[in-house]
């Protein structure tokens, strides 16, 4: 529980700030996200050195963010690189299982939102939806599951 509260303090403010920025201008605060990721990296390395050492499973969550960045490059920006950077940052605070939960919740909620926009508001399928707010919600759900 104590660990979860620290993660809440370290993660949620950056996610909320980037969510607002993503909704307003469809991008994130790059410097803030990089500094936040570096702090997460240092904390993860420190925790690994204090425990039994590096556990590969703890570092596998980064692959989700790297995959998102790869998809962004392949699709010429249909998925933003910023989304991938935020996922990499999150993966430094969560393990692989928790990252899968964050991305699953975010993906499901964004799909439901897109379906509602197309069905009730007659939006076209090409309409861009900011993804970081959904990642923020997925983060809150994952943290709630950890705390409860």
PDB file of C-alpha atoms in Angstrom:
ATOM      1  CA  UNK A   1       0.000   0.000   0.000  1.00  0.00           C
ATOM      2  CA  UNK A   2       2.814   2.435   0.891  1.00  0.00           C
ATOM      3  CA  UNK A   3       4.434   1.709  -2.474  1.00  0.00           C
ATOM      4  CA  UNK A   4       1.148   2.416  -4.256  1.00  0.00           C
ATOM      5  CA  UNK A   5       0.749   5.804  -2.604  1.00  0.00           C
ATOM      6  CA  UNK A   6       4.225   6.845  -3.755  1.00  0.00           C
ATOM      7  CA  UNK A   7       3.419   5.724  -7.274  1.00  0.00           C
ATOM      8  CA  UNK A   8       0.171   7.681  -7.080  1.00  0.00           C
ATOM      9  CA  UNK A   9       2.116  10.822  -6.111  1.00  0.00           C
ATOM     10  CA  UNK A  10       4.795  10.250  -8.768  1.00  0.00           C
ATOM     11  CA  UNK A  11       2.572   9.209 -11.653  1.00  0.00           C
ATOM     12  CA  UNK A  12      -0.879  10.776 -11.450  1.00  0.00           C
ATOM     13  CA  UNK A  13       0.109  14.492 -11.620  1.00  0.00           C
ATOM     14  CA  UNK A  14       2.198  13.960 -14.768  1.00  0.00           C
ATOM     15  CA  UNK A  15      -0.541  11.853 -16.340  1.00  0.00           C
ATOM     16  CA  UNK A  16      -3.202  14.462 -15.569  1.00  0.00           C
ATOM     17  CA  UNK A  17      -1.066  17.326 -16.930  1.00  0.00           C
ATOM     18  CA  UNK A  18      -0.307  15.389 -20.112  1.00  0.00           C
ATOM     19  CA  UNK A  19      -3.982  14.384 -20.440  1.00  0.00           C
ATOM     20  CA  UNK A  20      -5.115  17.994 -20.400  1.00  0.00           C
ATOM     21  CA  UNK A  21      -2.408  18.958 -22.893  1.00  0.00           C
ATOM     22  CA  UNK A  22      -3.308  15.997 -25.144  1.00  0.00           C
ATOM     23  CA  UNK A  23      -7.005  16.922 -25.132  1.00  0.00           C
ATOM     24  CA  UNK A  24      -6.301  20.586 -25.892  1.00  0.00           C
ATOM     25  CA  UNK A  25      -3.516  20.363 -28.462  1.00  0.00           C
ATOM     26  CA  UNK A  26      -3.079  16.661 -29.321  1.00  0.00           C
ATOM     27  CA  UNK A  27       0.465  16.523 -27.934  1.00  0.00           C
ATOM     28  CA  UNK A  28       2.215  16.128 -24.570  1.00  0.00           C
ATOM     29  CA  UNK A  29       4.781  18.044 -22.548  1.00  0.00           C
ATOM     30  CA  UNK A  30       7.893  16.332 -23.888  1.00  0.00           C
ATOM     31  CA  UNK A  31      10.423  17.720 -21.376  1.00  0.00           C
ATOM     32  CA  UNK A  32       8.151  16.909 -18.423  1.00  0.00           C
ATOM     33  CA  UNK A  33       7.610  13.385 -19.741  1.00  0.00           C
ATOM     34  CA  UNK A  34      11.330  12.797 -20.314  1.00  0.00           C
ATOM     35  CA  UNK A  35      12.278  14.083 -16.838  1.00  0.00           C
ATOM     36  CA  UNK A  36       9.482  11.973 -15.309  1.00  0.00           C
ATOM     37  CA  UNK A  37      10.747   8.933 -17.208  1.00  0.00           C
ATOM     38  CA  UNK A  38      14.335   9.536 -16.069  1.00  0.00           C
ATOM     39  CA  UNK A  39      13.174   9.795 -12.439  1.00  0.00           C
ATOM     40  CA  UNK A  40      11.277   6.535 -12.910  1.00  0.00           C
ATOM     41  CA  UNK A  41      14.356   4.931 -14.433  1.00  0.00           C
ATOM     42  CA  UNK A  42      16.543   6.007 -11.512  1.00  0.00           C
ATOM     43  CA  UNK A  43      13.971   4.781  -8.991  1.00  0.00           C
ATOM     44  CA  UNK A  44      13.659   1.440 -10.801  1.00  0.00           C
ATOM     45  CA  UNK A  45      17.438   0.983 -10.893  1.00  0.00           C
ATOM     46  CA  UNK A  46      17.695   1.945  -7.216  1.00  0.00           C
ATOM     47  CA  UNK A  47      14.963  -0.547  -6.281  1.00  0.00           C
ATOM     48  CA  UNK A  48      16.680  -3.266  -8.302  1.00  0.00           C
ATOM     49  CA  UNK A  49      19.993  -2.609  -6.572  1.00  0.00           C
ATOM     50  CA  UNK A  50      18.325  -2.687  -3.154  1.00  0.00           C
ATOM     51  CA  UNK A  51      16.575  -5.998  -3.829  1.00  0.00           C
ATOM     52  CA  UNK A  52      17.768  -9.228  -5.414  1.00  0.00           C
ATOM     53  CA  UNK A  53      18.927  -7.436  -8.531  1.00  0.00           C
ATOM     54  CA  UNK A  54      17.411  -6.912 -11.936  1.00  0.00           C
ATOM     55  CA  UNK A  55      14.382  -9.030 -12.727  1.00  0.00           C
ATOM     56  CA  UNK A  56      13.692  -9.135 -16.460  1.00  0.00           C
ATOM     57  CA  UNK A  57       9.914  -9.245 -15.938  1.00  0.00           C
ATOM     58  CA  UNK A  58      10.063  -5.830 -14.244  1.00  0.00           C
ATOM     59  CA  UNK A  59      11.565  -4.298 -17.383  1.00  0.00           C
ATOM     60  CA  UNK A  60       9.355  -5.966 -20.001  1.00  0.00           C
ATOM     61  CA  UNK A  61       6.628  -3.305 -19.732  1.00  0.00           C
ATOM     62  CA  UNK A  62       8.872  -0.955 -21.702  1.00  0.00           C
ATOM     63  CA  UNK A  63       8.198  -3.130 -24.746  1.00  0.00           C
ATOM     64  CA  UNK A  64       4.586  -1.917 -24.813  1.00  0.00           C
ATOM     65  CA  UNK A  65       5.690   1.697 -25.237  1.00  0.00           C
ATOM     66  CA  UNK A  66       8.331   0.724 -27.781  1.00  0.00           C
ATOM     67  CA  UNK A  67       5.691  -1.197 -29.728  1.00  0.00           C
ATOM     68  CA  UNK A  68       3.425   1.886 -29.729  1.00  0.00           C
ATOM     69  CA  UNK A  69       6.292   4.037 -31.024  1.00  0.00           C
ATOM     70  CA  UNK A  70       7.020   1.431 -33.715  1.00  0.00           C
ATOM     71  CA  UNK A  71       3.371   1.400 -34.783  1.00  0.00           C
ATOM     72  CA  UNK A  72       3.436   5.197 -34.863  1.00  0.00           C
ATOM     73  CA  UNK A  73       6.399   5.133 -37.236  1.00  0.00           C
ATOM     74  CA  UNK A  74       4.815   2.471 -39.468  1.00  0.00           C
ATOM     75  CA  UNK A  75       1.410   4.215 -39.638  1.00  0.00           C
ATOM     76  CA  UNK A  76       2.967   7.671 -40.104  1.00  0.00           C
ATOM     77  CA  UNK A  77       1.602   9.059 -36.845  1.00  0.00           C
ATOM     78  CA  UNK A  78      -1.856   7.480 -36.595  1.00  0.00           C
ATOM     79  CA  UNK A  79      -0.829   6.637 -33.051  1.00  0.00           C
ATOM     80  CA  UNK A  80       1.232   9.439 -31.567  1.00  0.00           C
ATOM     81  CA  UNK A  81       4.829   8.923 -30.529  1.00  0.00           C
ATOM     82  CA  UNK A  82       3.904  10.836 -27.364  1.00  0.00           C
ATOM     83  CA  UNK A  83       1.525   8.019 -26.417  1.00  0.00           C
ATOM     84  CA  UNK A  84       4.430   5.581 -26.677  1.00  0.00           C
ATOM     85  CA  UNK A  85       6.684   7.834 -24.611  1.00  0.00           C
ATOM     86  CA  UNK A  86       4.031   8.077 -21.901  1.00  0.00           C
ATOM     87  CA  UNK A  87       3.681   4.274 -21.939  1.00  0.00           C
ATOM     88  CA  UNK A  88       7.446   3.884 -21.570  1.00  0.00           C
ATOM     89  CA  UNK A  89       7.329   6.304 -18.637  1.00  0.00           C
ATOM     90  CA  UNK A  90       4.475   4.364 -17.038  1.00  0.00           C
ATOM     91  CA  UNK A  91       6.329   1.085 -17.494  1.00  0.00           C
ATOM     92  CA  UNK A  92       9.078   2.382 -15.223  1.00  0.00           C
ATOM     93  CA  UNK A  93       6.545   2.580 -12.395  1.00  0.00           C
ATOM     94  CA  UNK A  94       4.521  -0.564 -13.214  1.00  0.00           C
ATOM     95  CA  UNK A  95       5.450  -4.142 -14.017  1.00  0.00           C
ATOM     96  CA  UNK A  96       4.416  -5.903 -17.240  1.00  0.00           C
ATOM     97  CA  UNK A  97       1.133  -7.257 -15.875  1.00  0.00           C
ATOM     98  CA  UNK A  98       0.080  -3.847 -14.617  1.00  0.00           C
ATOM     99  CA  UNK A  99       1.085  -2.218 -17.915  1.00  0.00           C
ATOM    100  CA  UNK A 100      -1.071  -4.704 -19.793  1.00  0.00           C
ATOM    101  CA  UNK A 101      -3.955  -3.754 -17.497  1.00  0.00           C
ATOM    102  CA  UNK A 102      -3.389  -0.010 -18.044  1.00  0.00           C
ATOM    103  CA  UNK A 103      -3.281  -0.386 -21.835  1.00  0.00           C
ATOM    104  CA  UNK A 104      -6.225  -2.820 -21.890  1.00  0.00           C
ATOM    105  CA  UNK A 105      -8.467  -0.473 -19.877  1.00  0.00           C
ATOM    106  CA  UNK A 106      -7.321   2.508 -21.972  1.00  0.00           C
ATOM    107  CA  UNK A 107      -7.896   0.650 -25.234  1.00  0.00           C
ATOM    108  CA  UNK A 108     -11.352  -0.591 -24.262  1.00  0.00           C
ATOM    109  CA  UNK A 109     -12.474   2.825 -23.041  1.00  0.00           C
ATOM    110  CA  UNK A 110     -11.141   4.582 -26.148  1.00  0.00           C
ATOM    111  CA  UNK A 111     -12.884   2.030 -28.382  1.00  0.00           C
ATOM    112  CA  UNK A 112     -16.181   2.575 -26.556  1.00  0.00           C
ATOM    113  CA  UNK A 113     -15.702   6.351 -26.840  1.00  0.00           C
ATOM    114  CA  UNK A 114     -14.966   6.098 -30.573  1.00  0.00           C
ATOM    115  CA  UNK A 115     -18.031   3.911 -31.083  1.00  0.00           C
ATOM    116  CA  UNK A 116     -20.207   6.421 -29.217  1.00  0.00           C
ATOM    117  CA  UNK A 117     -18.797   9.326 -31.232  1.00  0.00           C
ATOM    118  CA  UNK A 118     -19.489   7.535 -34.512  1.00  0.00           C
ATOM    119  CA  UNK A 119     -22.927   6.291 -33.484  1.00  0.00           C
ATOM    120  CA  UNK A 120     -24.436   9.216 -31.599  1.00  0.00           C
ATOM    121  CA  UNK A 121     -22.488  12.206 -32.907  1.00  0.00           C
ATOM    122  CA  UNK A 122     -21.976  11.021 -36.510  1.00  0.00           C
ATOM    123  CA  UNK A 123     -18.203  11.522 -36.361  1.00  0.00           C
ATOM    124  CA  UNK A 124     -16.115   9.889 -39.055  1.00  0.00           C
ATOM    125  CA  UNK A 125     -13.763   7.013 -38.263  1.00  0.00           C
ATOM    126  CA  UNK A 126     -10.769   9.212 -39.106  1.00  0.00           C
ATOM    127  CA  UNK A 127     -11.410  11.555 -36.152  1.00  0.00           C
ATOM    128  CA  UNK A 128      -8.387  11.626 -33.856  1.00  0.00           C
ATOM    129  CA  UNK A 129      -9.022  10.869 -30.204  1.00  0.00           C
ATOM    130  CA  UNK A 130      -6.343  11.773 -27.653  1.00  0.00           C
ATOM    131  CA  UNK A 131      -5.148   8.555 -25.988  1.00  0.00           C
ATOM    132  CA  UNK A 132      -3.275   9.869 -22.920  1.00  0.00           C
ATOM    133  CA  UNK A 133      -6.529  10.619 -21.008  1.00  0.00           C
ATOM    134  CA  UNK A 134      -7.499   6.974 -21.481  1.00  0.00           C
ATOM    135  CA  UNK A 135      -4.054   5.889 -20.263  1.00  0.00           C
ATOM    136  CA  UNK A 136      -4.622   8.103 -17.220  1.00  0.00           C
ATOM    137  CA  UNK A 137      -7.919   6.372 -16.511  1.00  0.00           C
ATOM    138  CA  UNK A 138      -6.280   2.966 -16.994  1.00  0.00           C
ATOM    139  CA  UNK A 139      -3.565   4.062 -14.569  1.00  0.00           C
ATOM    140  CA  UNK A 140      -6.153   5.051 -11.959  1.00  0.00           C
ATOM    141  CA  UNK A 141      -7.953   1.719 -12.338  1.00  0.00           C
ATOM    142  CA  UNK A 142      -4.671  -0.189 -11.998  1.00  0.00           C
ATOM    143  CA  UNK A 143      -3.635   1.813  -8.942  1.00  0.00           C
ATOM    144  CA  UNK A 144      -7.065   1.317  -7.376  1.00  0.00           C
ATOM    145  CA  UNK A 145      -6.678  -2.426  -7.895  1.00  0.00           C
ATOM    146  CA  UNK A 146      -3.270  -2.309  -6.248  1.00  0.00           C
ATOM    147  CA  UNK A 147      -4.461  -0.251  -3.253  1.00  0.00           C
ATOM    148  CA  UNK A 148      -7.675  -2.203  -2.700  1.00  0.00           C
TER     149      UNK A 148
END
